[in-house]
Amino acid sequence: MADSAYSFSLTTFNPSGKLLQIEYALNAVNTGGKTSLGIRLLSEPAGIVYSGLGPDYRVLVRKARKKAQTYFQKYKEHAPASILVREIAAVMQEFTQSGGVRPFGVSILYAGYDDDGPQLYQIDPSGAYFGWKATAIGKDSVSAKTFLERRYNDDLEIEDAIHTALLTLREGFEGEMDETNIEVGIIKEDKKFHVLTC
């Protein structure tokens, strides 16, 4: 294994120009377990969910909530989605280059509401983040994204968007989908993040 000499060093690139620790973290995201810690509220207009390692997600939720609270205490308003996403991504990126730590083995979907309307972001273990209209992370995410590309349009009503999300989940879901293993988070014009219950 040619990469073994590079796999323990966090800040050393292998001959092909990759940081193997980031590759390992992305592998954790794509092969994450079937269980999830679920959707978490960060602040009134924002929630997150993950794919990957649960303990890493708990750490990031705690850090993200602290950043959201600090912003709210300082400015007396909720942090815009772009600012909070950038802060979370900075924490994740820092763990790709600091000694004594490893990259977080999670990708995060962040849903929030700010002056520009509803926002959806994906944050990867490297600290890179992307804005989306619709996306998927984790196991079978490639086929889920393909399914979403065929079904999504900007004129979807909230009920149709929820239905599309559930159909997307069913495409790659093993077993029966019910209220014990599926959660849906939404943000409407009231600028509040809601986790739907049956």
Short mmCIF file of C-alpha atoms in Angstrom, two decimals:
data_model
loop_
_atom_site.label_atom_id
_atom_site.label_comp_id
_atom_site.label_asym_id
_atom_site.label_seq_id
_atom_site.Cartn_x
_atom_site.Cartn_y
_atom_site.Cartn_z
CA MET A 1 0.00 0.00 0.00
CA ALA A 2 1.84 3.05 -1.28
CA ASP A 3 -0.27 5.50 0.72
CA SER A 4 0.47 3.91 4.11
CA ALA A 5 3.51 6.14 4.67
CA TYR A 6 1.24 9.16 4.39
CA SER A 7 -1.91 7.94 6.12
CA PHE A 8 -0.94 8.92 9.66
CA SER A 9 0.29 12.41 8.91
CA LEU A 10 -2.57 14.86 8.88
CA THR A 11 -0.85 17.66 7.02
CA THR A 12 1.24 15.67 4.55
CA PHE A 13 0.05 15.22 0.99
CA ASN A 14 0.53 11.88 -0.75
CA PRO A 15 2.20 11.77 -4.19
CA SER A 16 -1.15 12.27 -5.96
CA GLY A 17 -1.77 15.49 -4.00
CA LYS A 18 -4.42 14.22 -1.58
CA LEU A 19 -4.65 14.38 2.17
CA LEU A 20 -5.51 10.80 3.01
CA GLN A 21 -7.08 11.75 6.34
CA ILE A 22 -9.68 13.77 4.40
CA GLU A 23 -10.31 10.76 2.14
CA TYR A 24 -10.87 8.61 5.25
CA ALA A 25 -13.30 11.20 6.64
CA LEU A 26 -15.25 11.27 3.36
CA ASN A 27 -15.37 7.47 3.44
CA ALA A 28 -16.93 7.67 6.93
CA VAL A 29 -19.59 10.00 5.51
CA ASN A 30 -20.43 7.72 2.58
CA THR A 31 -20.48 4.51 4.59
CA GLY A 32 -22.00 5.93 7.77
CA GLY A 33 -24.19 3.70 9.88
CA LYS A 34 -27.89 3.26 9.39
CA THR A 35 -28.70 5.11 12.58
CA SER A 36 -28.59 8.85 13.00
CA LEU A 37 -28.69 11.18 15.95
CA GLY A 38 -31.33 13.06 14.00
CA ILE A 39 -32.09 16.59 13.03
CA ARG A 40 -30.88 19.17 15.55
CA LEU A 41 -32.06 22.72 16.07
CA LEU A 42 -29.19 25.24 16.16
CA SER A 43 -31.23 28.40 16.58
CA GLU A 44 -34.80 29.43 15.83
CA PRO A 45 -34.25 29.74 12.06
CA ALA A 46 -31.69 26.94 11.60
CA GLY A 47 -31.27 23.19 11.89
CA ILE A 48 -28.72 20.60 10.82
CA VAL A 49 -28.48 16.89 10.10
CA TYR A 50 -25.49 14.73 9.22
CA SER A 51 -24.10 11.63 7.65
CA GLY A 52 -21.04 9.98 9.16
CA LEU A 53 -19.77 9.57 12.69
CA GLY A 54 -22.30 10.38 15.42
CA PRO A 55 -19.80 11.50 18.09
CA ASP A 56 -18.23 13.97 15.64
CA TYR A 57 -21.71 15.33 14.87
CA ARG A 58 -22.43 15.89 18.57
CA VAL A 59 -19.22 17.91 18.92
CA LEU A 60 -20.09 20.04 15.89
CA VAL A 61 -23.68 20.62 17.06
CA ARG A 62 -22.36 21.89 20.39
CA LYS A 63 -19.82 24.19 18.71
CA ALA A 64 -22.40 25.45 16.17
CA ARG A 65 -24.96 26.20 18.89
CA LYS A 66 -22.34 28.12 20.83
CA LYS A 67 -21.46 30.20 17.76
CA ALA A 68 -25.16 30.86 17.08
CA GLN A 69 -25.72 31.95 20.69
CA THR A 70 -22.64 34.18 20.70
CA TYR A 71 -23.85 35.91 17.53
CA PHE A 72 -27.35 36.37 18.98
CA GLN A 73 -26.01 37.82 22.24
CA LYS A 74 -23.74 40.24 20.41
CA TYR A 75 -26.11 41.46 17.66
CA LYS A 76 -29.57 40.69 19.15
CA GLU A 77 -30.58 38.84 15.98
CA HIS A 78 -30.06 35.35 14.61
CA ALA A 79 -26.94 34.73 12.53
CA PRO A 80 -27.53 34.73 8.77
CA ALA A 81 -27.16 31.28 7.24
CA SER A 82 -24.00 32.21 5.33
CA ILE A 83 -22.23 33.40 8.48
CA LEU A 84 -23.11 30.38 10.62
CA VAL A 85 -22.22 27.97 7.81
CA ARG A 86 -18.87 29.71 7.33
CA GLU A 87 -18.19 29.42 11.08
CA ILE A 88 -19.02 25.69 11.16
CA ALA A 89 -16.92 25.10 8.03
CA ALA A 90 -13.99 26.98 9.61
CA VAL A 91 -14.09 24.67 12.63
CA MET A 92 -14.13 21.62 10.35
CA GLN A 93 -11.33 23.00 8.19
CA GLU A 94 -9.19 23.77 11.23
CA PHE A 95 -9.31 20.09 12.17
CA THR A 96 -7.76 19.19 8.79
CA GLN A 97 -4.54 21.07 9.57
CA SER A 98 -4.03 21.03 13.34
CA GLY A 99 -1.79 18.55 15.09
CA GLY A 100 -3.22 16.11 17.61
CA VAL A 101 -6.66 15.99 16.00
CA ARG A 102 -8.21 14.37 12.96
CA PRO A 103 -10.76 15.69 10.46
CA PHE A 104 -14.39 15.36 11.46
CA GLY A 105 -15.91 12.26 9.86
CA VAL A 106 -19.20 13.96 8.98
CA SER A 107 -20.88 15.91 6.25
CA ILE A 108 -23.61 18.27 7.37
CA LEU A 109 -26.74 19.61 5.75
CA TYR A 110 -27.62 23.01 7.18
CA ALA A 111 -31.09 24.47 6.61
CA GLY A 112 -31.69 28.06 7.64
CA TYR A 113 -33.60 31.21 6.86
CA ASP A 114 -32.13 34.67 6.43
CA ASP A 115 -32.84 37.91 4.53
CA ASP A 116 -32.33 36.06 1.24
CA GLY A 117 -35.00 33.47 2.11
CA PRO A 118 -34.60 29.76 2.86
CA GLN A 119 -31.06 28.40 2.55
CA LEU A 120 -29.64 24.89 2.23
CA TYR A 121 -25.91 24.25 2.59
CA GLN A 122 -23.71 21.17 2.58
CA ILE A 123 -20.51 21.23 4.65
CA ASP A 124 -17.91 18.52 3.99
CA PRO A 125 -15.16 17.17 6.30
CA SER A 126 -12.57 19.33 4.51
CA GLY A 127 -14.44 22.49 5.53
CA ALA A 128 -15.68 23.13 1.99
CA TYR A 129 -19.30 24.25 1.83
CA PHE A 130 -21.82 24.57 -0.98
CA GLY A 131 -25.25 26.12 -1.34
CA TRP A 132 -27.97 23.93 -2.86
CA LYS A 133 -31.63 24.01 -3.87
CA ALA A 134 -31.86 20.28 -3.08
CA THR A 135 -29.18 17.71 -2.27
CA ALA A 136 -28.37 14.50 -0.42
CA ILE A 137 -25.41 13.27 1.61
CA GLY A 138 -24.28 9.86 2.82
CA LYS A 139 -24.91 6.38 1.54
CA ASP A 140 -26.57 6.30 -1.90
CA SER A 141 -26.29 10.09 -2.16
CA VAL A 142 -25.31 9.94 -5.83
CA SER A 143 -28.53 8.17 -6.84
CA ALA A 144 -30.53 10.40 -4.47
CA LYS A 145 -29.10 13.53 -6.11
CA THR A 146 -29.96 12.15 -9.54
CA PHE A 147 -33.51 11.48 -8.37
CA LEU A 148 -33.78 15.01 -6.94
CA GLU A 149 -32.48 16.57 -10.16
CA ARG A 150 -35.34 14.91 -12.05
CA ARG A 151 -38.05 15.87 -9.54
CA TYR A 152 -37.07 19.27 -8.13
CA ASN A 153 -38.25 22.61 -9.46
CA ASP A 154 -38.39 26.10 -7.95
CA ASP A 155 -42.19 26.15 -7.90
CA LEU A 156 -42.68 23.20 -5.51
CA GLU A 157 -45.13 23.85 -2.68
CA ILE A 158 -43.95 22.76 0.77
CA GLU A 159 -46.15 19.63 0.76
CA ASP A 160 -44.79 18.61 -2.65
CA ALA A 161 -41.22 19.24 -1.48
CA ILE A 162 -41.79 17.01 1.57
CA HIS A 163 -43.30 14.32 -0.68
CA THR A 164 -40.30 14.55 -3.04
CA ALA A 165 -37.89 14.25 -0.10
CA LEU A 166 -39.70 11.15 1.18
CA LEU A 167 -39.70 9.58 -2.29
CA THR A 168 -35.97 10.28 -2.52
CA LEU A 169 -35.36 8.59 0.83
CA ARG A 170 -37.43 5.58 -0.19
CA GLU A 171 -35.28 5.07 -3.30
CA GLY A 172 -32.30 3.96 -1.21
CA PHE A 173 -33.99 2.99 2.07
CA GLU A 174 -33.67 -0.53 3.45
CA GLY A 175 -36.67 -1.63 5.46
CA GLU A 176 -39.94 0.12 6.23
CA MET A 177 -40.11 3.89 6.55
CA ASP A 178 -42.12 5.12 9.54
CA GLU A 179 -42.09 7.79 12.24
CA THR A 180 -39.44 5.89 14.24
CA ASN A 181 -36.77 6.08 11.53
CA ILE A 182 -37.57 9.14 9.40
CA GLU A 183 -37.45 12.82 10.36
CA VAL A 184 -38.33 15.79 8.19
CA GLY A 185 -37.17 19.33 8.92
CA ILE A 186 -38.69 22.36 7.20
CA ILE A 187 -38.42 26.14 7.20
CA LYS A 188 -41.35 28.23 6.09
CA GLU A 189 -41.91 31.96 5.74
CA ASP A 190 -42.32 32.23 9.53
CA LYS A 191 -38.49 31.90 9.58
CA LYS A 192 -38.64 29.08 12.12
CA PHE A 193 -37.08 25.66 11.72
CA HIS A 194 -39.56 22.85 12.44
CA VAL A 195 -39.05 19.12 12.80
CA LEU A 196 -42.26 17.47 11.65
CA THR A 197 -43.89 14.71 13.67
CA CYS A 198 -46.55 12.20 12.67
#
